Every structure is written in structure tokens, then in C-alpha cells.
Short mmCIF file of C-alpha atoms and ligand atoms in Angstrom, two decimals:
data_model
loop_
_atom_site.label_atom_id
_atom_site.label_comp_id
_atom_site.label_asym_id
_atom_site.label_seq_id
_atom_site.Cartn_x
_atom_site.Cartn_y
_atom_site.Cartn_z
CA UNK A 1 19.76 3.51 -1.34
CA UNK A 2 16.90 1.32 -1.78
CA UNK A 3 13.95 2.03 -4.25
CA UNK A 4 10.42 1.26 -4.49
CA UNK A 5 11.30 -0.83 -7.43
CA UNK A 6 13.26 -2.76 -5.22
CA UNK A 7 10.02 -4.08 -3.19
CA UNK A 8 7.85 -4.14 -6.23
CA UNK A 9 10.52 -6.76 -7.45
CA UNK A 10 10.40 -9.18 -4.48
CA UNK A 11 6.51 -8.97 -4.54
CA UNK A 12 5.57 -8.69 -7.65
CA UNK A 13 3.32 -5.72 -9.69
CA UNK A 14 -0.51 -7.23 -8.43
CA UNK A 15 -2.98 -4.79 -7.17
CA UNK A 16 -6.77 -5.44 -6.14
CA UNK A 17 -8.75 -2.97 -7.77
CA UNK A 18 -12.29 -2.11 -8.22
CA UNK A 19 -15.00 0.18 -9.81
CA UNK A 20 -16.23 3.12 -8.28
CA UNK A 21 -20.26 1.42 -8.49
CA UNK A 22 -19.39 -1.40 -6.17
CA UNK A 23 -20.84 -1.67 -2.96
CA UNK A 24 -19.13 -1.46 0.10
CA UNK A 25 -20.16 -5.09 1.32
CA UNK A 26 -18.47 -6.47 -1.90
CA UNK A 27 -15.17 -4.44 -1.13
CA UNK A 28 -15.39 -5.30 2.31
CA UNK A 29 -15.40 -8.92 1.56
CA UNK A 30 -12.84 -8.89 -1.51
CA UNK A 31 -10.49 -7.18 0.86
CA UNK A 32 -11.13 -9.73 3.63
CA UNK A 33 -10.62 -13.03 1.05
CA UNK A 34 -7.46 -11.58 -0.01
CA UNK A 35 -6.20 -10.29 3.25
CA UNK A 36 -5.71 -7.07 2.31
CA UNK A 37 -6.34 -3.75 3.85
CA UNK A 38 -6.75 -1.32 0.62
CA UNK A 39 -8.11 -1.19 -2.67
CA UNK A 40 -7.47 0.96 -5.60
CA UNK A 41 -10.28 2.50 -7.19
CA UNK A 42 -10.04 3.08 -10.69
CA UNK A 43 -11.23 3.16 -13.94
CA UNK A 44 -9.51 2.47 -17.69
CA UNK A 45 -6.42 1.84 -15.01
CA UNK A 46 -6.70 5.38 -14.13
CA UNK A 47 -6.41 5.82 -10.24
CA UNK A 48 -10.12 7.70 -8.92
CA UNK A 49 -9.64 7.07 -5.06
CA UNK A 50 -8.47 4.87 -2.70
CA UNK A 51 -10.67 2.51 0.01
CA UNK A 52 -8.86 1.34 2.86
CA UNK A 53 -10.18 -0.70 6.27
CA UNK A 54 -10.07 2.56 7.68
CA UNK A 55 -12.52 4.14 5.38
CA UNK A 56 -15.32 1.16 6.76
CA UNK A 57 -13.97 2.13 10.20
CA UNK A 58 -14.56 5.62 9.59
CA UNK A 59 -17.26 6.48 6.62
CA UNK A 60 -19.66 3.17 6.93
CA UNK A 61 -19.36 2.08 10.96
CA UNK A 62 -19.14 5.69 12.66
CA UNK A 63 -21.42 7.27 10.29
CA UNK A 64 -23.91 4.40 10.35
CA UNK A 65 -24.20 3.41 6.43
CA UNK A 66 -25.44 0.41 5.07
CA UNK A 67 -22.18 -1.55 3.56
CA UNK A 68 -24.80 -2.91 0.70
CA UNK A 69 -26.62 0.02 -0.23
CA UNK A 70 -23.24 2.15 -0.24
CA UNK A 71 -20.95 3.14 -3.20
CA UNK A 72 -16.99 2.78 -3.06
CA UNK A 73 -16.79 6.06 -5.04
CA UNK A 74 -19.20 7.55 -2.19
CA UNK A 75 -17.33 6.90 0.12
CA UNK A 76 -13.09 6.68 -0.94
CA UNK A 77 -10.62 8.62 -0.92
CA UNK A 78 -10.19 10.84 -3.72
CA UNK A 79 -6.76 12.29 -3.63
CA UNK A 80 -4.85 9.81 -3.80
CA UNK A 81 -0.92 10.00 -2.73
CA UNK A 82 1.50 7.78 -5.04
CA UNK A 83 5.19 7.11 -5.95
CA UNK A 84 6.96 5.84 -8.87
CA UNK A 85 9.54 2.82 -9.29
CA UNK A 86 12.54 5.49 -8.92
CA UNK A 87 11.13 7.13 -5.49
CA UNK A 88 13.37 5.78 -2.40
CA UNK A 89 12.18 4.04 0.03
CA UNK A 90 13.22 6.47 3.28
CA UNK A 91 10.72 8.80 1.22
CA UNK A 92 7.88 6.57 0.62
CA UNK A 93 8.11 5.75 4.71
CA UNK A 94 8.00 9.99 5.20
CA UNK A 95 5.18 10.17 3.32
CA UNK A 96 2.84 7.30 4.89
CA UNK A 97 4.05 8.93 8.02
CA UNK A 98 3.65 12.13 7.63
CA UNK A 99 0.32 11.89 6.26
CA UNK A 100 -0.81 8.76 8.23
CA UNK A 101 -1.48 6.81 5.39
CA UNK A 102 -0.13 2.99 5.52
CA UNK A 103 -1.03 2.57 1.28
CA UNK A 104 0.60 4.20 -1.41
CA UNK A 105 0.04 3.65 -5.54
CA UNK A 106 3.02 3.10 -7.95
CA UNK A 107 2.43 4.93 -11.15
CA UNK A 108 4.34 4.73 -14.59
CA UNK A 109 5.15 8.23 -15.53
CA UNK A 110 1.59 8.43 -17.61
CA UNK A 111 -0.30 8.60 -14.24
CA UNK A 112 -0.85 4.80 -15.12
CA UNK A 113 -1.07 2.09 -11.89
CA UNK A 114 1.56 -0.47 -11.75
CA UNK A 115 2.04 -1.67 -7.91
CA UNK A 116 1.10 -0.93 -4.83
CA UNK A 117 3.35 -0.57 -1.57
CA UNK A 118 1.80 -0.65 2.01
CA UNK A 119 3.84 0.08 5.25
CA UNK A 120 4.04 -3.65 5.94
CA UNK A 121 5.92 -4.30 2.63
CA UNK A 122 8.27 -1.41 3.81
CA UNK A 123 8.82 -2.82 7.08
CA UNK A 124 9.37 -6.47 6.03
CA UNK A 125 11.88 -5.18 3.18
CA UNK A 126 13.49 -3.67 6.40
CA UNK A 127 13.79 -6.31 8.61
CA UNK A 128 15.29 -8.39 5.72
CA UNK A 129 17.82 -5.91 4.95
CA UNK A 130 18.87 -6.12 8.84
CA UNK A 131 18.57 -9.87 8.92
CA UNK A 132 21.46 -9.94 6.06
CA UNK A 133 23.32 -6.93 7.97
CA UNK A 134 23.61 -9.04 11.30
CA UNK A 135 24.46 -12.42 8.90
CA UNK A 136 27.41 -10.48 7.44
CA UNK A 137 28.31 -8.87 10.99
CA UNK A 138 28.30 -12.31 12.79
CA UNK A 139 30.45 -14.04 9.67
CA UNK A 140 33.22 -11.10 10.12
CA UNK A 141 33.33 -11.34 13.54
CA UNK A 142 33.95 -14.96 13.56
CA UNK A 143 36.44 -14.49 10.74
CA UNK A 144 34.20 -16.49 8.10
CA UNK A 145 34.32 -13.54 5.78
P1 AMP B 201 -4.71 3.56 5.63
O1 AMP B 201 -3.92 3.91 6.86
O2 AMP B 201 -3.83 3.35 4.43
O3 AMP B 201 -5.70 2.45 5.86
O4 AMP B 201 -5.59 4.85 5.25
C1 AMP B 201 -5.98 5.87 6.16
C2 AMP B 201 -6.81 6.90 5.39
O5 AMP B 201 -6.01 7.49 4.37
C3 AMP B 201 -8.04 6.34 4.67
O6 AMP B 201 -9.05 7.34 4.65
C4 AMP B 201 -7.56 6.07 3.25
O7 AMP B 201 -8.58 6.16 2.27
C5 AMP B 201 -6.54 7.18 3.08
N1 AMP B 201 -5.41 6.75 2.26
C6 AMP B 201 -4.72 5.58 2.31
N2 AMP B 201 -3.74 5.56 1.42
C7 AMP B 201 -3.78 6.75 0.78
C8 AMP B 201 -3.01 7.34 -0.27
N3 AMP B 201 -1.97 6.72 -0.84
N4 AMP B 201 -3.36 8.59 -0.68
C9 AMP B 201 -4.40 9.24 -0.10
N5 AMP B 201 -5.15 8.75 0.88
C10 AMP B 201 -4.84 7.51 1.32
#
């Protein structure tokens, strides 16, 4: 069974965050030079909300707000769904299903950020795992293994 851990191991324990008082614009931009479709908002490493490419979609370009004049905390998400290092994977992809979410927060067991997971880290640790599957399966069938 494979854990969050597992993922946070291959890719390592960076997350883009920002402060509740930056603009949108800024956010927008940070997310774009990174190629990245979330970030975390927090203070003193303490998760307040979450701002996500849908958030501009929905809260900035539908409602017609300027990106400049706008605050992240405005305008985020404020309860936040996470996992920890021990949650398994099969439940992590539940989650972001269930609740349509494609982002989701690790957090030490002090409430504390340490990673961040996103659907396309779940799905690339997938199709890895079934790359080394088929490997294996083609080896045994040949009689290499
Ligand atoms: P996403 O699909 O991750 O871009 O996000 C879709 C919506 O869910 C946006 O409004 C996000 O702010 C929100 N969202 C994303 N991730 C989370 C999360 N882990 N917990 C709560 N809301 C989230």
C-alpha cells in the first residue's frame, strides 16, 4: 500500500506559498512562472486557505474583480482539506475526488505544512508503478526473471 510519503519522497517537500495581503495579479503570475496550479496561503507556516487556477476562473474572471486591486485572503479558500505522510494514497485520490479538489496539503501532526500533493503527482506515481508492473510481467513471461 502506497503512502503519501511515498510521493513526497520522489518529489521532494517544496511548496509555493504566500501571504494572505498579496494581490491576485502577483499570485497569478508566481503560479504561472512556476507552472503551478495552487498556492498555499499561510502565515507563521500555519495553513489560512488555499488559491488555486480555479479560484481566478471562478472568484476574479466570473465575478469581474480586478486581479491587482484584489486580496488572496479575499478571495481563497478557507477550509482547507489535507493529509499527513502516513495517509494512503487510494485515500488521498477519494478525497480530491470526492470533493473535486485536484490539491491537497501535507501536515506534520502540529497542523504544520510540509508538502503538497496534486492529482497529477498521484497519477504520475501511478503510471510509474504500472510501467514497473508491465517491466516485471514482460521479463517473466519471457523467462528473464
Ligand atoms: P483545484 O481543483 O484544486 O484547482 O480546486 C478547486 C476548488 O477547490 C478551488 O476553489 C480551490 O480553492 C479549492 N481547493 C483546492 N484544493 C483544496 C483543498 N485541499 N482543500 C479545500 N479546498 C481546496
Amino acid at each position: 500500500m502506497s503512502l503519501v510519503q511515498d510521493i513526497l519522497t520522489r518529489k521532494g517537500a517544496q511548496v509555493m506559498t504566500v501571504g494572505p495581503d498579496v494581490n491576485v495579479l502577483d499570485a497569478a503570475q508566481l503560479m504561472n512562472e512556476h507552472k503551478i496550479g495552487a498556492l498555499l496561503v499561510v502565515v507563521d507556516q500555519r495553513i489560512l486557505g488555499i488559491f488555486t487556477e480555479r479560484d481566478v476562473l471562478r472568484r476574479i474572471v466570473a465575478e469581474e474583480r480586478a486581479p491587482a486591486q484584489t486580496r488572496v485572503g479575499d478571495v481563497m479558500t478557507n477550509e482547507v482539506v489535507v493529509c499527513k505522510l502516513q495517509t494512503n494514497l487510494d485515500e488521498a485520490r477519494g478525497a480530491m475526488k470526492n470533493r473535486r479538489i485536484r490539491h491537497m496539503p501535507v501536515v506534520d501532526d502540529n497542523g504544520i505544512l510540509i508538502g503538497l500533493i496534486s492529482i497529477g503527482d498521484l497519477n504520475a506515481f501511478d503510471a510509474h508503478n504500472k510501467e514497473v508492473t508491465i517491466h516485471f510481467l514482460e521479463e517473466y513471461i519471457h523467462g528473464r526473471v
